[in-house]
Coordinates of C-alpha atoms in Angstrom, one line a residue:
M1 CA 13.6 1.2 -19.2
D2 CA 16.6 1.1 -16.9
S3 CA 14.4 2.0 -13.9
V4 CA 12.2 -1.1 -14.6
K5 CA 15.3 -3.4 -14.8
E6 CA 16.6 -1.9 -11.5
A7 CA 13.3 -2.3 -9.9
W8 CA 13.2 -6.0 -10.8
E9 CA 16.7 -6.5 -9.4
L10 CA 15.8 -4.6 -6.3
E11 CA 12.6 -6.6 -5.7
N12 CA 14.6 -9.9 -6.0
S13 CA 17.7 -8.6 -4.2
V14 CA 20.0 -9.4 -7.1
K15 CA 23.5 -8.3 -6.0
L16 CA 26.6 -7.9 -8.2
V17 CA 29.5 -10.2 -7.4
D18 CA 33.1 -8.9 -7.8
P19 CA 32.9 -7.5 -11.4
H20 CA 36.5 -8.2 -12.1
R21 CA 36.8 -11.8 -11.0
D22 CA 33.2 -13.2 -10.7
A23 CA 34.5 -15.4 -8.0
L24 CA 31.3 -17.5 -7.6
Y25 CA 31.8 -18.8 -11.1
N26 CA 35.3 -20.2 -10.4
Y27 CA 34.9 -24.0 -10.1
D28 CA 37.7 -25.7 -8.1
A29 CA 37.4 -29.4 -8.7
S30 CA 39.9 -30.3 -5.9
E31 CA 38.0 -28.1 -3.4
Q32 CA 34.7 -29.8 -4.4
K33 CA 36.3 -33.3 -4.0
V34 CA 37.4 -32.4 -0.4
L35 CA 33.9 -31.4 0.5
A36 CA 32.4 -34.5 -1.2
D37 CA 34.8 -36.8 0.7
A38 CA 34.1 -35.1 4.1
K39 CA 30.3 -35.2 3.6
P40 CA 29.5 -32.8 6.5
W41 CA 25.8 -32.9 5.6
K42 CA 25.7 -36.6 6.7
K43 CA 26.5 -35.6 10.2
D44 CA 24.1 -32.7 10.4
P45 CA 20.7 -33.0 8.6
H46 CA 20.4 -29.2 8.8
H47 CA 23.9 -28.6 7.4
F48 CA 22.9 -26.6 4.3
K49 CA 21.2 -23.3 5.2
H50 CA 21.6 -21.0 2.2
V51 CA 21.2 -21.0 -1.6
R52 CA 22.6 -18.3 -3.9
I53 CA 21.1 -18.3 -7.4
S54 CA 22.6 -16.4 -10.4
A55 CA 20.3 -13.9 -12.0
V56 CA 20.4 -15.7 -15.4
A57 CA 19.7 -19.1 -13.8
L58 CA 16.7 -17.5 -12.0
L59 CA 15.4 -16.0 -15.2
K60 CA 15.7 -19.3 -17.1
M61 CA 13.8 -21.1 -14.4
V62 CA 11.0 -18.5 -14.2
M63 CA 10.6 -18.3 -17.9
H64 CA 10.5 -22.1 -18.1
A65 CA 7.9 -22.3 -15.3
R66 CA 5.8 -19.6 -17.0
S67 CA 5.9 -21.3 -20.3
G68 CA 4.2 -24.4 -18.8
G69 CA 1.0 -22.5 -17.9
S70 CA -1.1 -24.7 -15.6
I71 CA 1.2 -27.7 -16.2
E72 CA 4.1 -28.5 -14.0
V73 CA 7.5 -28.3 -15.6
M74 CA 10.9 -29.6 -14.4
G75 CA 14.6 -28.9 -14.9
L76 CA 18.0 -29.3 -13.3
M77 CA 20.4 -26.7 -11.8
Q78 CA 24.2 -26.7 -12.1
G79 CA 26.6 -25.2 -9.7
K80 CA 28.7 -26.1 -6.6
I81 CA 28.7 -26.1 -2.8
A82 CA 30.6 -23.8 -0.5
E83 CA 30.4 -24.8 3.2
E84 CA 26.7 -24.4 4.2
T85 CA 25.7 -22.9 0.8
F86 CA 24.5 -24.1 -2.5
I87 CA 25.7 -21.9 -5.4
V88 CA 23.6 -22.2 -8.5
T89 CA 25.3 -20.8 -11.6
D90 CA 23.0 -22.2 -14.4
A91 CA 19.9 -24.2 -15.1
F92 CA 18.4 -26.1 -18.0
R93 CA 15.0 -27.5 -18.7
L94 CA 14.2 -31.2 -19.1
P95 CA 12.0 -33.0 -21.7
V96 CA 9.5 -34.5 -19.1
E97 CA 5.8 -35.2 -19.1
G98 CA 3.9 -33.0 -16.7
T99 CA 0.4 -32.7 -15.4
E100 CA -1.3 -30.1 -13.2
T101 CA -0.1 -32.0 -10.1
R102 CA 3.1 -33.7 -10.9
V103 CA 6.0 -34.2 -13.3
N104 CA 7.4 -37.5 -14.4
A105 CA 11.0 -38.0 -15.6
S106 CA 11.3 -40.7 -18.2
D107 CA 14.3 -42.7 -19.4
E108 CA 14.6 -40.2 -22.2
A109 CA 15.0 -37.4 -19.7
N110 CA 17.6 -39.3 -17.8
E111 CA 19.6 -39.9 -21.0
Y112 CA 19.2 -36.2 -21.9
I113 CA 20.7 -35.2 -18.4
V114 CA 23.8 -37.4 -19.0
Q115 CA 24.3 -36.0 -22.5
Y116 CA 23.8 -32.4 -21.5
L117 CA 26.2 -32.5 -18.5
Q118 CA 28.8 -34.3 -20.6
S119 CA 28.5 -31.6 -23.3
S120 CA 28.8 -28.9 -20.7
R121 CA 32.0 -30.4 -19.4
D122 CA 33.4 -30.8 -22.9
S123 CA 32.8 -27.1 -23.4
G124 CA 34.5 -26.1 -20.2
Q125 CA 31.6 -25.8 -17.8
L126 CA 32.7 -28.1 -15.0
D127 CA 29.8 -27.4 -12.6
N128 CA 28.0 -30.4 -11.2
A129 CA 24.3 -31.0 -11.1
V130 CA 23.4 -29.6 -7.6
G131 CA 19.6 -29.8 -7.7
W132 CA 16.3 -29.9 -9.5
Y133 CA 13.6 -27.4 -9.9
H134 CA 9.9 -27.6 -10.8
S135 CA 6.9 -25.4 -10.9
H136 CA 3.7 -25.2 -8.7
P137 CA 1.4 -23.0 -10.8
G138 CA -0.8 -21.1 -8.4
Y139 CA -0.4 -23.1 -5.2
G140 CA 2.8 -21.9 -3.6
C141 CA 6.3 -23.1 -2.9
W142 CA 6.5 -26.3 -0.8
L143 CA 7.1 -30.0 -1.4
S144 CA 4.2 -32.5 -2.0
G145 CA 4.4 -36.1 -1.0
I146 CA 5.8 -37.0 -4.5
D147 CA 8.3 -34.2 -4.3
V148 CA 9.5 -35.4 -0.9
S149 CA 10.0 -38.9 -2.2
T150 CA 11.9 -37.6 -5.3
Q151 CA 14.1 -35.4 -3.2
M152 CA 14.8 -38.2 -0.6
T153 CA 15.9 -40.5 -3.5
Q154 CA 18.2 -37.8 -4.9
Q155 CA 19.8 -37.1 -1.5
T156 CA 20.4 -40.8 -1.1
F157 CA 22.2 -41.4 -4.4
Q158 CA 23.4 -38.0 -5.5
D159 CA 23.9 -35.8 -2.4
P160 CA 24.5 -32.9 -2.0
F161 CA 21.3 -32.2 -3.9
L162 CA 18.7 -29.4 -3.7
A163 CA 15.0 -29.0 -4.5
V164 CA 13.7 -25.7 -5.8
V165 CA 10.0 -24.8 -6.4
I166 CA 8.8 -21.8 -8.3
D167 CA 5.2 -20.5 -8.5
P168 CA 4.9 -18.6 -11.9
D169 CA 1.4 -17.4 -11.2
R170 CA 2.2 -15.8 -7.9
T171 CA 5.4 -14.4 -9.4
I172 CA 3.3 -12.5 -12.0
S173 CA 0.8 -11.3 -9.3
A174 CA 3.4 -10.2 -6.8
G175 CA 6.0 -8.7 -9.3
K176 CA 8.6 -10.7 -7.4
V177 CA 9.8 -14.2 -8.0
E178 CA 7.9 -16.7 -5.7
I179 CA 10.6 -19.3 -5.0
G180 CA 11.5 -21.8 -2.3
A181 CA 14.5 -24.1 -1.8
F182 CA 14.3 -27.3 0.3
R183 CA 16.1 -30.3 1.7
T184 CA 14.5 -33.4 3.1
Y185 CA 15.4 -34.9 6.5
P186 CA 16.7 -38.4 6.8
E187 CA 14.1 -41.1 7.3
N188 CA 12.7 -41.3 10.8
Y189 CA 14.4 -38.0 11.7
K190 CA 12.2 -35.8 14.0
P191 CA 12.9 -32.0 13.7
T192 CA 12.8 -29.9 16.8
A193 CA 10.2 -27.2 17.3
Q194 CA 12.9 -24.6 16.4
Q195 CA 13.7 -26.3 13.2
A196 CA 10.1 -26.7 12.1
G197 CA 9.0 -24.0 9.7
D198 CA 6.2 -21.7 10.9
E199 CA 6.0 -19.2 8.0
Y200 CA 2.4 -19.0 6.8
Q201 CA 1.6 -19.2 3.2
T202 CA -1.7 -19.4 1.3
I203 CA -2.5 -22.9 0.2
P204 CA -5.6 -23.8 -2.0
L205 CA -8.1 -26.1 -0.3
A206 CA -7.4 -28.9 -2.7
K207 CA -3.7 -28.9 -1.6
I208 CA -3.9 -28.3 2.1
E209 CA -4.0 -32.0 3.1
D210 CA -1.0 -32.9 1.0
F211 CA 0.8 -29.8 2.3
G212 CA 0.3 -30.6 6.0
A213 CA 1.0 -34.3 5.7
H214 CA 4.6 -33.8 4.7
A215 CA 5.6 -30.5 6.1
S216 CA 7.7 -32.1 8.9
Q217 CA 9.8 -34.1 6.4
Y218 CA 11.8 -31.2 4.9
Y219 CA 13.1 -27.7 5.7
S220 CA 13.6 -24.6 3.7
L221 CA 16.8 -22.8 2.9
D222 CA 17.4 -19.1 2.7
V223 CA 17.4 -18.0 -1.0
T224 CA 19.4 -15.0 -2.3
H225 CA 20.4 -14.0 -5.8
Y226 CA 23.5 -12.6 -7.4
K227 CA 24.8 -11.5 -10.8
S228 CA 28.1 -11.6 -12.5
S229 CA 29.5 -9.1 -15.1
L230 CA 28.3 -11.4 -17.8
D231 CA 24.9 -11.7 -16.2
T232 CA 24.7 -7.9 -16.2
H233 CA 25.3 -7.8 -19.9
L234 CA 22.8 -10.5 -20.7
L235 CA 20.2 -8.8 -18.5
E236 CA 20.7 -5.6 -20.4
L237 CA 20.2 -7.4 -23.7
L238 CA 17.0 -9.0 -22.4
W239 CA 15.6 -5.7 -21.1
N240 CA 16.4 -4.0 -24.4
K241 CA 14.4 -6.6 -26.1
Y242 CA 11.4 -6.9 -23.8
W243 CA 11.0 -3.5 -22.1
V244 CA 8.0 -2.5 -24.2
S245 CA 6.0 -5.7 -23.4
T246 CA 7.0 -5.4 -19.7
L247 CA 5.6 -1.9 -19.5
S248 CA 2.5 -2.6 -21.6
Q249 CA 1.4 -5.7 -19.7
S250 CA -0.8 -5.7 -16.6
P251 CA -0.8 -8.6 -14.0
L252 CA -4.5 -8.1 -13.7
F253 CA -5.1 -9.2 -17.3
T254 CA -2.1 -11.5 -17.7
N255 CA -2.9 -13.5 -14.6
R256 CA -6.7 -13.1 -14.4
E257 CA -7.3 -16.9 -14.5
Y258 CA -5.2 -17.3 -11.4
S259 CA -6.9 -14.4 -9.8
N260 CA -10.3 -16.0 -10.4
K261 CA -9.2 -19.3 -8.9
Q262 CA -7.9 -17.4 -5.9
M263 CA -11.3 -15.7 -5.4
M264 CA -13.2 -19.0 -5.8
D265 CA -10.9 -20.8 -3.3
L266 CA -11.2 -17.9 -0.8
S267 CA -15.0 -18.0 -1.0
Q268 CA -15.0 -21.7 -0.2
K269 CA -12.7 -21.1 2.7
I270 CA -15.1 -18.4 4.0
R271 CA -18.1 -20.7 3.7
N272 CA -16.2 -23.5 5.6
T273 CA -15.1 -21.1 8.3
E274 CA -18.7 -19.7 8.6
K275 CA -20.1 -23.3 9.1
S276 CA -17.4 -24.0 11.7
V277 CA -18.1 -20.9 13.7
Q278 CA -21.9 -21.6 13.6
A279 CA -21.3 -25.1 14.8
S280 CA -19.1 -24.0 17.6
S281 CA -21.6 -21.4 18.8
R282 CA -24.3 -24.1 19.0
G283 CA -22.0 -26.5 20.8
G284 CA -21.2 -24.2 23.7
P285 CA -18.0 -22.4 24.8
H286 CA -15.3 -25.0 24.3
M287 CA -12.1 -22.8 24.5
G288 CA -9.8 -25.2 22.7
Y289 CA -12.3 -25.7 19.9
R290 CA -13.0 -22.0 19.6
S291 CA -9.3 -21.2 19.6
G292 CA -8.9 -23.5 16.5
K293 CA -11.7 -21.8 14.7
D294 CA -10.3 -18.3 15.5
N295 CA -7.0 -19.5 14.0
Q296 CA -8.9 -20.7 10.9
L297 CA -10.7 -17.3 10.6
E298 CA -7.3 -15.5 11.0
K299 CA -5.9 -17.5 8.0
V300 CA -9.0 -16.5 5.9
V301 CA -8.4 -12.9 6.7
R302 CA -4.7 -13.1 5.8
D303 CA -5.6 -14.8 2.5
S304 CA -8.1 -12.1 1.7
N305 CA -5.6 -9.4 2.5
K306 CA -3.0 -11.0 0.3
I307 CA -5.5 -11.1 -2.7
A308 CA -6.6 -7.5 -2.0
G309 CA -2.9 -6.3 -1.9
E310 CA -2.1 -8.0 -5.2
E311 CA -5.1 -6.4 -6.9
L312 CA -4.3 -3.0 -5.5
T313 CA -0.7 -3.3 -6.7
G314 CA -2.0 -4.2 -10.2
L315 CA -4.4 -1.3 -10.2
M316 CA -1.8 1.2 -9.0
A317 CA 0.7 0.0 -11.7
G318 CA -2.0 0.6 -14.3
E319 CA -2.8 4.1 -13.0
I320 CA 0.9 5.1 -12.9
K321 CA 1.4 3.8 -16.5
M322 CA -1.7 5.8 -17.6
K323 CA -0.4 9.0 -16.0
L324 CA 3.1 8.5 -17.5
F325 CA 2.2 7.5 -21.1
K326 CA -1.3 8.7 -21.8
G327 CA -1.2 11.0 -24.8
V328 CA 2.5 10.5 -25.5
G329 CA 1.8 9.2 -29.1
A330 CA -0.6 12.1 -29.8
E331 CA 2.0 14.7 -28.6
V332 CA 4.6 13.2 -30.9
Q333 CA 2.2 13.2 -33.9
S334 CA 1.2 16.8 -33.3
D335 CA 4.8 18.0 -32.9
P336 CA 5.9 19.4 -36.4
H337 CA 9.5 18.9 -35.5
A338 CA 9.1 15.2 -34.5

């Protein structure tokens, strides 16, 4: 059981802060006011570069995202800022209406936010709202056109503010939290080639157009995770409660609907690429055109390798569990001293 918990912390790089002081949880109102008055992020659109999320806040967000199934969910994050870093100490879900492509915050949700933050302050938790999170079930961590518009509005009226996206389906398949943190650029700002992100990720065909249309309007931040001494205790309680289900579940069965969608999407990409290659061969050797098709084929290969890797990981996990636990119950029953 302990090894499973340690593996989860290792996969997500959860590191223990000073166990005696838990320094990242100390909120200094005067220090935050100095930073808010200086507003260094107004001078540099790329000011914030890092996000540190507590282990308990991460678990809350992942469990919330997973509970939504194929429907997007949304919540807020509490914390503070420290120079170029957002520090997220806690998170809470919002009562919003979601669909498979968007979440809509109503007046009821806005009223809930005000009441929740006031209750937190009354109970001694002085952390501000530093960002919002929502889920992208099965289609990766990036900002859609609606997300970009929402984040721009928040940065205009409530900066500093952060957008976090979690993919619960890919989290289950990979065994590691699929998470991204983002900030939008000011309107009419043109990022340089070095600032533009070039990290490849698998995007379903139905989302590719929306992904590409807005990719230059925001940038990603480096995400790391930490835990306090209280987080450590809470994580131990959680693992003590859920370790049986954690060991007994298989991502191949738990996430089979997502896996089927991935295979269907990949097959469509292969058909599209095949048609493009055939068309280019009939049209003659146009180097620029062929280079683009080679790039398209490379992306299909990378997508297929990703799916194969996840399936192999699930199969290996099942085999290991079989070797470790097969016949354990029978041995206990046959032991007269048990």
